[in-house]
Amino acid sequence: MTRPGLRQRGVSMFIVLVMVMLSSLLVIWASRTALFSEMITGNDSDYQRAFEAAQAMVRDAEFDIMGTLSDGRTECRRGAAYVGCRDLSGGIFFPADEADFQNLSDSLRKAPLLCVRGICLANDGKFLNSQGDLEAMKKVAATYGAHTGAKATAASNPLLMTGAGQEARAWYWVEVLPYDVGAATAAGPAQRYAPDAGSPYVFRITAIAKGLKPNSLAVVQTVFVRKRMDS
């Protein structure tokens, strides 16, 4: 015969065990929720850093096209050996007229990827869908400040830093696209934003930045038109 006191203590112990189990489950659930939230926040922060780096690469490419330093006014280099930010070796520089473009096109068509030092002929952009093709394109890309002299520090955006022993994490390519200025005859945006007749080219910029996390990759693509300061 079981005494009433023992039965009550057995029921109480069972209730305590159930409460402890529920408390443990709540603690585990809260910990996993906090860890998941932290992972999401970290991934988002890393992507934002990569996106800002890609935007900075676009701006650096624009300075490269204009042939100016990062202040947007001072010429990159002067002398017969340079055109804007680019040296004349190999004929790889941004064209100012039809003769320049023809020489550039002849040089780039000899390159395996139609691209040298970040200046390219038109491509279909399929390299963005293939890791192998992307790795190949990185070898013919331009990195931050390589031609404009812009400098990045850890305090600004560490993804833009390049130097001895540092892996590049941001790149840009500029496709040079001929533009039919005569087609933009009607008044409106097509005429307002058309390139100058003396330099009828549109430049499609593709910039990529790789975050610190394996899956963080930001891609920014835009179109740039070189115009006179008074236009």
PDB file of C-alpha atoms in Angstrom:
ATOM      1  CA  MET A   1       0.000   0.000   0.000  1.00  0.00           C
ATOM      2  CA  THR A   2       1.426   3.397  -1.096  1.00  0.00           C
ATOM      3  CA  ARG A   3       1.341   6.112   1.460  1.00  0.00           C
ATOM      4  CA  PRO A   4      -0.311   9.440   0.396  1.00  0.00           C
ATOM      5  CA  GLY A   5       2.829  11.502   1.136  1.00  0.00           C
ATOM      6  CA  LEU A   6       4.988   9.479  -1.259  1.00  0.00           C
ATOM      7  CA  ARG A   7       2.366   9.771  -4.006  1.00  0.00           C
ATOM      8  CA  GLN A   8       2.226  13.570  -3.609  1.00  0.00           C
ATOM      9  CA  ARG A   9       6.013  13.872  -3.714  1.00  0.00           C
ATOM     10  CA  GLY A  10       6.089  11.747  -6.901  1.00  0.00           C
ATOM     11  CA  VAL A  11       3.523  13.991  -8.602  1.00  0.00           C
ATOM     12  CA  SER A  12       5.406  17.120  -7.527  1.00  0.00           C
ATOM     13  CA  MET A  13       8.676  15.787  -8.935  1.00  0.00           C
ATOM     14  CA  PHE A  14       6.969  15.019 -12.250  1.00  0.00           C
ATOM     15  CA  ILE A  15       5.607  18.580 -12.441  1.00  0.00           C
ATOM     16  CA  VAL A  16       9.050  20.008 -11.639  1.00  0.00           C
ATOM     17  CA  LEU A  17      10.662  17.899 -14.367  1.00  0.00           C
ATOM     18  CA  VAL A  18       8.069  19.068 -16.883  1.00  0.00           C
ATOM     19  CA  MET A  19       8.661  22.722 -15.901  1.00  0.00           C
ATOM     20  CA  VAL A  20      12.445  22.296 -16.163  1.00  0.00           C
ATOM     21  CA  MET A  21      12.065  20.698 -19.595  1.00  0.00           C
ATOM     22  CA  LEU A  22       9.825  23.512 -20.807  1.00  0.00           C
ATOM     23  CA  SER A  23      12.242  26.121 -19.438  1.00  0.00           C
ATOM     24  CA  SER A  24      15.136  24.418 -21.215  1.00  0.00           C
ATOM     25  CA  LEU A  25      13.214  24.379 -24.483  1.00  0.00           C
ATOM     26  CA  LEU A  26      12.448  28.087 -24.112  1.00  0.00           C
ATOM     27  CA  VAL A  27      16.113  28.872 -23.441  1.00  0.00           C
ATOM     28  CA  ILE A  28      17.231  26.836 -26.465  1.00  0.00           C
ATOM     29  CA  TRP A  29      14.593  28.485 -28.662  1.00  0.00           C
ATOM     30  CA  ALA A  30      15.629  31.965 -27.482  1.00  0.00           C
ATOM     31  CA  SER A  31      19.309  31.192 -28.091  1.00  0.00           C
ATOM     32  CA  ARG A  32      18.692  29.883 -31.588  1.00  0.00           C
ATOM     33  CA  THR A  33      16.492  32.893 -32.394  1.00  0.00           C
ATOM     34  CA  ALA A  34      19.182  35.279 -31.178  1.00  0.00           C
ATOM     35  CA  LEU A  35      21.857  33.434 -33.175  1.00  0.00           C
ATOM     36  CA  PHE A  36      19.704  33.455 -36.313  1.00  0.00           C
ATOM     37  CA  SER A  37      19.002  37.180 -35.930  1.00  0.00           C
ATOM     38  CA  GLU A  38      22.702  37.854 -35.482  1.00  0.00           C
ATOM     39  CA  MET A  39      23.495  35.883 -38.638  1.00  0.00           C
ATOM     40  CA  ILE A  40      20.910  37.815 -40.635  1.00  0.00           C
ATOM     41  CA  THR A  41      22.229  41.135 -39.321  1.00  0.00           C
ATOM     42  CA  GLY A  42      25.820  40.142 -40.087  1.00  0.00           C
ATOM     43  CA  ASN A  43      24.972  39.006 -43.621  1.00  0.00           C
ATOM     44  CA  ASP A  44      23.006  42.178 -44.316  1.00  0.00           C
ATOM     45  CA  SER A  45      25.803  44.358 -42.967  1.00  0.00           C
ATOM     46  CA  ASP A  46      28.377  42.533 -45.094  1.00  0.00           C
ATOM     47  CA  TYR A  47      26.234  42.895 -48.224  1.00  0.00           C
ATOM     48  CA  GLN A  48      25.721  46.613 -47.568  1.00  0.00           C
ATOM     49  CA  ARG A  49      29.492  47.032 -47.273  1.00  0.00           C
ATOM     50  CA  ALA A  50      29.961  45.191 -50.577  1.00  0.00           C
ATOM     51  CA  PHE A  51      27.220  47.260 -52.255  1.00  0.00           C
ATOM     52  CA  GLU A  52      28.856  50.516 -51.124  1.00  0.00           C
ATOM     53  CA  ALA A  53      32.198  49.250 -52.437  1.00  0.00           C
ATOM     54  CA  ALA A  54      30.612  48.458 -55.826  1.00  0.00           C
ATOM     55  CA  GLN A  55      29.167  51.980 -55.957  1.00  0.00           C
ATOM     56  CA  ALA A  56      32.606  53.414 -55.190  1.00  0.00           C
ATOM     57  CA  MET A  57      34.022  51.295 -58.023  1.00  0.00           C
ATOM     58  CA  VAL A  58      31.482  52.829 -60.414  1.00  0.00           C
ATOM     59  CA  ARG A  59      32.571  56.309 -59.369  1.00  0.00           C
ATOM     60  CA  ASP A  60      36.234  55.388 -59.807  1.00  0.00           C
ATOM     61  CA  ALA A  61      35.433  54.091 -63.299  1.00  0.00           C
ATOM     62  CA  GLU A  62      33.734  57.397 -64.145  1.00  0.00           C
ATOM     63  CA  PHE A  63      36.861  59.312 -63.105  1.00  0.00           C
ATOM     64  CA  ASP A  64      38.906  56.902 -65.209  1.00  0.00           C
ATOM     65  CA  ILE A  65      36.707  57.586 -68.241  1.00  0.00           C
ATOM     66  CA  MET A  66      36.903  61.355 -67.713  1.00  0.00           C
ATOM     67  CA  GLY A  67      40.670  61.155 -67.244  1.00  0.00           C
ATOM     68  CA  THR A  68      40.662  62.894 -63.884  1.00  0.00           C
ATOM     69  CA  LEU A  69      41.804  62.161 -60.374  1.00  0.00           C
ATOM     70  CA  SER A  70      39.282  61.430 -57.648  1.00  0.00           C
ATOM     71  CA  ASP A  71      38.547  65.151 -57.177  1.00  0.00           C
ATOM     72  CA  GLY A  72      36.920  65.127 -60.621  1.00  0.00           C
ATOM     73  CA  ARG A  73      38.902  68.143 -61.840  1.00  0.00           C
ATOM     74  CA  THR A  74      42.635  67.456 -61.860  1.00  0.00           C
ATOM     75  CA  GLU A  75      43.926  65.558 -64.886  1.00  0.00           C
ATOM     76  CA  CYS A  76      45.351  62.138 -64.082  1.00  0.00           C
ATOM     77  CA  ARG A  77      48.572  62.447 -66.056  1.00  0.00           C
ATOM     78  CA  ARG A  78      50.055  64.784 -68.588  1.00  0.00           C
ATOM     79  CA  GLY A  79      52.488  64.071 -71.353  1.00  0.00           C
ATOM     80  CA  ALA A  80      52.685  62.472 -74.754  1.00  0.00           C
ATOM     81  CA  ALA A  81      52.816  58.987 -73.210  1.00  0.00           C
ATOM     82  CA  TYR A  82      49.377  59.253 -71.594  1.00  0.00           C
ATOM     83  CA  VAL A  83      45.749  59.796 -72.512  1.00  0.00           C
ATOM     84  CA  GLY A  84      43.762  60.740 -69.434  1.00  0.00           C
ATOM     85  CA  CYS A  85      44.483  58.130 -66.761  1.00  0.00           C
ATOM     86  CA  ARG A  86      45.842  55.571 -69.243  1.00  0.00           C
ATOM     87  CA  ASP A  87      49.256  55.152 -70.809  1.00  0.00           C
ATOM     88  CA  LEU A  88      49.463  54.637 -74.554  1.00  0.00           C
ATOM     89  CA  SER A  89      51.105  51.222 -74.401  1.00  0.00           C
ATOM     90  CA  GLY A  90      49.089  48.685 -76.345  1.00  0.00           C
ATOM     91  CA  GLY A  91      46.567  51.274 -77.490  1.00  0.00           C
ATOM     92  CA  ILE A  92      44.271  50.616 -74.516  1.00  0.00           C
ATOM     93  CA  PHE A  93      42.650  53.897 -73.507  1.00  0.00           C
ATOM     94  CA  PHE A  94      39.211  55.486 -73.701  1.00  0.00           C
ATOM     95  CA  PRO A  95      38.577  56.847 -77.210  1.00  0.00           C
ATOM     96  CA  ALA A  96      38.001  60.494 -77.962  1.00  0.00           C
ATOM     97  CA  ASP A  97      37.168  60.081 -81.663  1.00  0.00           C
ATOM     98  CA  GLU A  98      36.551  57.507 -84.379  1.00  0.00           C
ATOM     99  CA  ALA A  99      40.254  56.896 -85.004  1.00  0.00           C
ATOM    100  CA  ASP A 100      40.829  56.171 -81.311  1.00  0.00           C
ATOM    101  CA  PHE A 101      37.892  53.783 -81.218  1.00  0.00           C
ATOM    102  CA  GLN A 102      39.061  51.912 -84.302  1.00  0.00           C
ATOM    103  CA  ASN A 103      42.523  51.430 -82.778  1.00  0.00           C
ATOM    104  CA  LEU A 104      40.988  50.343 -79.472  1.00  0.00           C
ATOM    105  CA  SER A 105      38.638  47.923 -81.196  1.00  0.00           C
ATOM    106  CA  ASP A 106      41.513  46.390 -83.192  1.00  0.00           C
ATOM    107  CA  SER A 107      43.519  45.882 -79.995  1.00  0.00           C
ATOM    108  CA  LEU A 108      40.664  44.436 -77.942  1.00  0.00           C
ATOM    109  CA  ARG A 109      39.575  41.999 -80.634  1.00  0.00           C
ATOM    110  CA  LYS A 110      42.942  40.303 -80.225  1.00  0.00           C
ATOM    111  CA  ALA A 111      42.313  39.792 -76.502  1.00  0.00           C
ATOM    112  CA  PRO A 112      40.686  36.466 -75.500  1.00  0.00           C
ATOM    113  CA  LEU A 113      37.880  38.154 -73.538  1.00  0.00           C
ATOM    114  CA  LEU A 114      37.658  41.347 -75.619  1.00  0.00           C
ATOM    115  CA  CYS A 115      38.786  43.181 -72.525  1.00  0.00           C
ATOM    116  CA  VAL A 116      42.121  44.565 -71.298  1.00  0.00           C
ATOM    117  CA  ARG A 117      42.749  46.425 -68.025  1.00  0.00           C
ATOM    118  CA  GLY A 118      39.058  47.061 -67.504  1.00  0.00           C
ATOM    119  CA  ILE A 119      38.306  48.499 -70.965  1.00  0.00           C
ATOM    120  CA  CYS A 120      36.129  46.196 -73.078  1.00  0.00           C
ATOM    121  CA  LEU A 121      34.138  45.849 -76.236  1.00  0.00           C
ATOM    122  CA  ALA A 122      30.430  45.068 -75.828  1.00  0.00           C
ATOM    123  CA  ASN A 123      29.718  41.708 -74.185  1.00  0.00           C
ATOM    124  CA  ASP A 124      26.576  39.854 -73.201  1.00  0.00           C
ATOM    125  CA  GLY A 125      27.344  39.884 -69.472  1.00  0.00           C
ATOM    126  CA  LYS A 126      27.014  36.106 -69.196  1.00  0.00           C
ATOM    127  CA  PHE A 127      30.219  35.971 -67.182  1.00  0.00           C
ATOM    128  CA  LEU A 128      28.149  37.113 -64.203  1.00  0.00           C
ATOM    129  CA  ASN A 129      26.326  33.768 -64.254  1.00  0.00           C
ATOM    130  CA  SER A 130      29.409  31.557 -64.260  1.00  0.00           C
ATOM    131  CA  GLN A 131      31.991  31.441 -61.477  1.00  0.00           C
ATOM    132  CA  GLY A 132      34.662  30.245 -63.899  1.00  0.00           C
ATOM    133  CA  ASP A 133      33.967  33.025 -66.407  1.00  0.00           C
ATOM    134  CA  LEU A 134      33.865  35.592 -63.605  1.00  0.00           C
ATOM    135  CA  GLU A 135      37.262  34.486 -62.325  1.00  0.00           C
ATOM    136  CA  ALA A 136      38.645  34.848 -65.855  1.00  0.00           C
ATOM    137  CA  MET A 137      37.135  38.336 -66.216  1.00  0.00           C
ATOM    138  CA  LYS A 138      38.664  39.449 -62.925  1.00  0.00           C
ATOM    139  CA  LYS A 139      42.093  39.012 -64.491  1.00  0.00           C
ATOM    140  CA  VAL A 140      41.298  41.650 -67.127  1.00  0.00           C
ATOM    141  CA  ALA A 141      39.427  44.017 -64.806  1.00  0.00           C
ATOM    142  CA  ALA A 142      40.461  47.308 -63.228  1.00  0.00           C
ATOM    143  CA  THR A 143      40.764  47.611 -59.455  1.00  0.00           C
ATOM    144  CA  TYR A 144      40.090  50.599 -57.232  1.00  0.00           C
ATOM    145  CA  GLY A 145      42.495  53.452 -57.865  1.00  0.00           C
ATOM    146  CA  ALA A 146      44.656  51.440 -60.283  1.00  0.00           C
ATOM    147  CA  HIS A 147      44.384  54.224 -62.879  1.00  0.00           C
ATOM    148  CA  THR A 148      42.985  57.241 -61.013  1.00  0.00           C
ATOM    149  CA  GLY A 149      45.294  57.004 -58.007  1.00  0.00           C
ATOM    150  CA  ALA A 150      42.383  56.863 -55.547  1.00  0.00           C
ATOM    151  CA  LYS A 151      43.332  55.377 -52.182  1.00  0.00           C
ATOM    152  CA  ALA A 152      41.163  53.387 -49.787  1.00  0.00           C
ATOM    153  CA  THR A 153      41.767  52.742 -46.102  1.00  0.00           C
ATOM    154  CA  ALA A 154      40.304  50.374 -43.551  1.00  0.00           C
ATOM    155  CA  ALA A 155      38.443  53.348 -42.085  1.00  0.00           C
ATOM    156  CA  SER A 156      36.629  53.979 -45.396  1.00  0.00           C
ATOM    157  CA  ASN A 157      35.852  50.579 -46.889  1.00  0.00           C
ATOM    158  CA  PRO A 158      38.310  47.700 -46.439  1.00  0.00           C
ATOM    159  CA  LEU A 159      36.913  45.908 -49.489  1.00  0.00           C
ATOM    160  CA  LEU A 160      38.475  48.576 -51.724  1.00  0.00           C
ATOM    161  CA  MET A 161      41.975  48.190 -50.343  1.00  0.00           C
ATOM    162  CA  THR A 162      44.557  46.706 -52.681  1.00  0.00           C
ATOM    163  CA  GLY A 163      48.237  46.265 -52.084  1.00  0.00           C
ATOM    164  CA  ALA A 164      51.018  43.829 -51.404  1.00  0.00           C
ATOM    165  CA  GLY A 165      49.621  40.613 -50.000  1.00  0.00           C
ATOM    166  CA  GLN A 166      46.011  41.812 -50.186  1.00  0.00           C
ATOM    167  CA  GLU A 167      43.445  39.996 -52.277  1.00  0.00           C
ATOM    168  CA  ALA A 168      41.420  42.267 -54.535  1.00  0.00           C
ATOM    169  CA  ARG A 169      37.743  42.206 -53.599  1.00  0.00           C
ATOM    170  CA  ALA A 170      36.325  44.791 -56.034  1.00  0.00           C
ATOM    171  CA  TRP A 171      36.601  45.149 -59.814  1.00  0.00           C
ATOM    172  CA  TYR A 172      35.116  47.110 -62.707  1.00  0.00           C
ATOM    173  CA  TRP A 173      34.820  46.765 -66.463  1.00  0.00           C
ATOM    174  CA  VAL A 174      33.832  49.498 -68.930  1.00  0.00           C
ATOM    175  CA  GLU A 175      32.268  48.573 -72.271  1.00  0.00           C
ATOM    176  CA  VAL A 176      32.767  51.228 -74.952  1.00  0.00           C
ATOM    177  CA  LEU A 177      29.590  51.494 -77.042  1.00  0.00           C
ATOM    178  CA  PRO A 178      29.401  53.705 -80.172  1.00  0.00           C
ATOM    179  CA  TYR A 179      26.403  56.055 -80.171  1.00  0.00           C
ATOM    180  CA  ASP A 180      24.584  57.470 -83.179  1.00  0.00           C
ATOM    181  CA  VAL A 181      24.368  61.115 -82.166  1.00  0.00           C
ATOM    182  CA  GLY A 182      22.344  61.929 -85.275  1.00  0.00           C
ATOM    183  CA  ALA A 183      19.536  59.691 -84.055  1.00  0.00           C
ATOM    184  CA  ALA A 184      18.844  61.985 -81.087  1.00  0.00           C
ATOM    185  CA  THR A 185      17.430  64.874 -83.093  1.00  0.00           C
ATOM    186  CA  ALA A 186      14.172  65.488 -81.259  1.00  0.00           C
ATOM    187  CA  ALA A 187      14.264  67.689 -78.193  1.00  0.00           C
ATOM    188  CA  GLY A 188      13.958  65.704 -74.998  1.00  0.00           C
ATOM    189  CA  PRO A 189      15.946  63.363 -72.749  1.00  0.00           C
ATOM    190  CA  ALA A 190      17.482  61.475 -75.708  1.00  0.00           C
ATOM    191  CA  GLN A 191      19.032  64.701 -76.957  1.00  0.00           C
ATOM    192  CA  ARG A 192      19.764  66.160 -73.534  1.00  0.00           C
ATOM    193  CA  TYR A 193      21.732  63.138 -72.362  1.00  0.00           C
ATOM    194  CA  ALA A 194      23.348  62.228 -75.672  1.00  0.00           C
ATOM    195  CA  PRO A 195      27.174  62.261 -75.718  1.00  0.00           C
ATOM    196  CA  ASP A 196      29.050  65.075 -77.394  1.00  0.00           C
ATOM    197  CA  ALA A 197      29.263  64.782 -81.172  1.00  0.00           C
ATOM    198  CA  GLY A 198      33.050  64.925 -80.958  1.00  0.00           C
ATOM    199  CA  SER A 199      33.126  61.866 -78.665  1.00  0.00           C
ATOM    200  CA  PRO A 200      30.028  59.805 -79.556  1.00  0.00           C
ATOM    201  CA  TYR A 201      30.407  56.967 -77.077  1.00  0.00           C
ATOM    202  CA  VAL A 202      28.383  55.567 -74.224  1.00  0.00           C
ATOM    203  CA  PHE A 203      30.228  53.694 -71.485  1.00  0.00           C
ATOM    204  CA  ARG A 204      28.511  50.810 -69.724  1.00  0.00           C
ATOM    205  CA  ILE A 205      30.132  50.235 -66.340  1.00  0.00           C
ATOM    206  CA  THR A 206      29.851  46.957 -64.464  1.00  0.00           C
ATOM    207  CA  ALA A 207      31.241  46.911 -60.940  1.00  0.00           C
ATOM    208  CA  ILE A 208      31.437  43.947 -58.570  1.00  0.00           C
ATOM    209  CA  ALA A 209      32.456  43.814 -54.925  1.00  0.00           C
ATOM    210  CA  LYS A 210      32.926  40.652 -52.896  1.00  0.00           C
ATOM    211  CA  GLY A 211      32.071  40.812 -49.202  1.00  0.00           C
ATOM    212  CA  LEU A 212      33.958  39.200 -46.354  1.00  0.00           C
ATOM    213  CA  LYS A 213      31.395  36.407 -46.172  1.00  0.00           C
ATOM    214  CA  PRO A 214      31.468  33.732 -48.898  1.00  0.00           C
ATOM    215  CA  ASN A 215      28.039  34.488 -50.363  1.00  0.00           C
ATOM    216  CA  SER A 216      28.147  38.291 -50.243  1.00  0.00           C
ATOM    217  CA  LEU A 217      28.487  39.649 -53.780  1.00  0.00           C
ATOM    218  CA  ALA A 218      27.176  43.020 -54.941  1.00  0.00           C
ATOM    219  CA  VAL A 219      26.827  43.947 -58.620  1.00  0.00           C
ATOM    220  CA  VAL A 220      26.136  47.484 -59.872  1.00  0.00           C
ATOM    221  CA  GLN A 221      25.763  48.318 -63.547  1.00  0.00           C
ATOM    222  CA  THR A 222      25.197  51.772 -64.961  1.00  0.00           C
ATOM    223  CA  VAL A 223      25.673  53.838 -68.108  1.00  0.00           C
ATOM    224  CA  PHE A 224      27.946  56.871 -68.252  1.00  0.00           C
ATOM    225  CA  VAL A 225      28.085  59.585 -70.905  1.00  0.00           C
ATOM    226  CA  ARG A 226      31.100  61.852 -71.165  1.00  0.00           C
ATOM    227  CA  LYS A 227      30.028  65.457 -71.711  1.00  0.00           C
ATOM    228  CA  ARG A 228      31.685  68.846 -71.648  1.00  0.00           C
ATOM    229  CA  MET A 229      31.448  70.745 -68.373  1.00  0.00           C
ATOM    230  CA  ASP A 230      29.477  73.531 -70.071  1.00  0.00           C
ATOM    231  CA  SER A 231      26.897  71.183 -71.695  1.00  0.00           C
TER     232      SER A 231
END
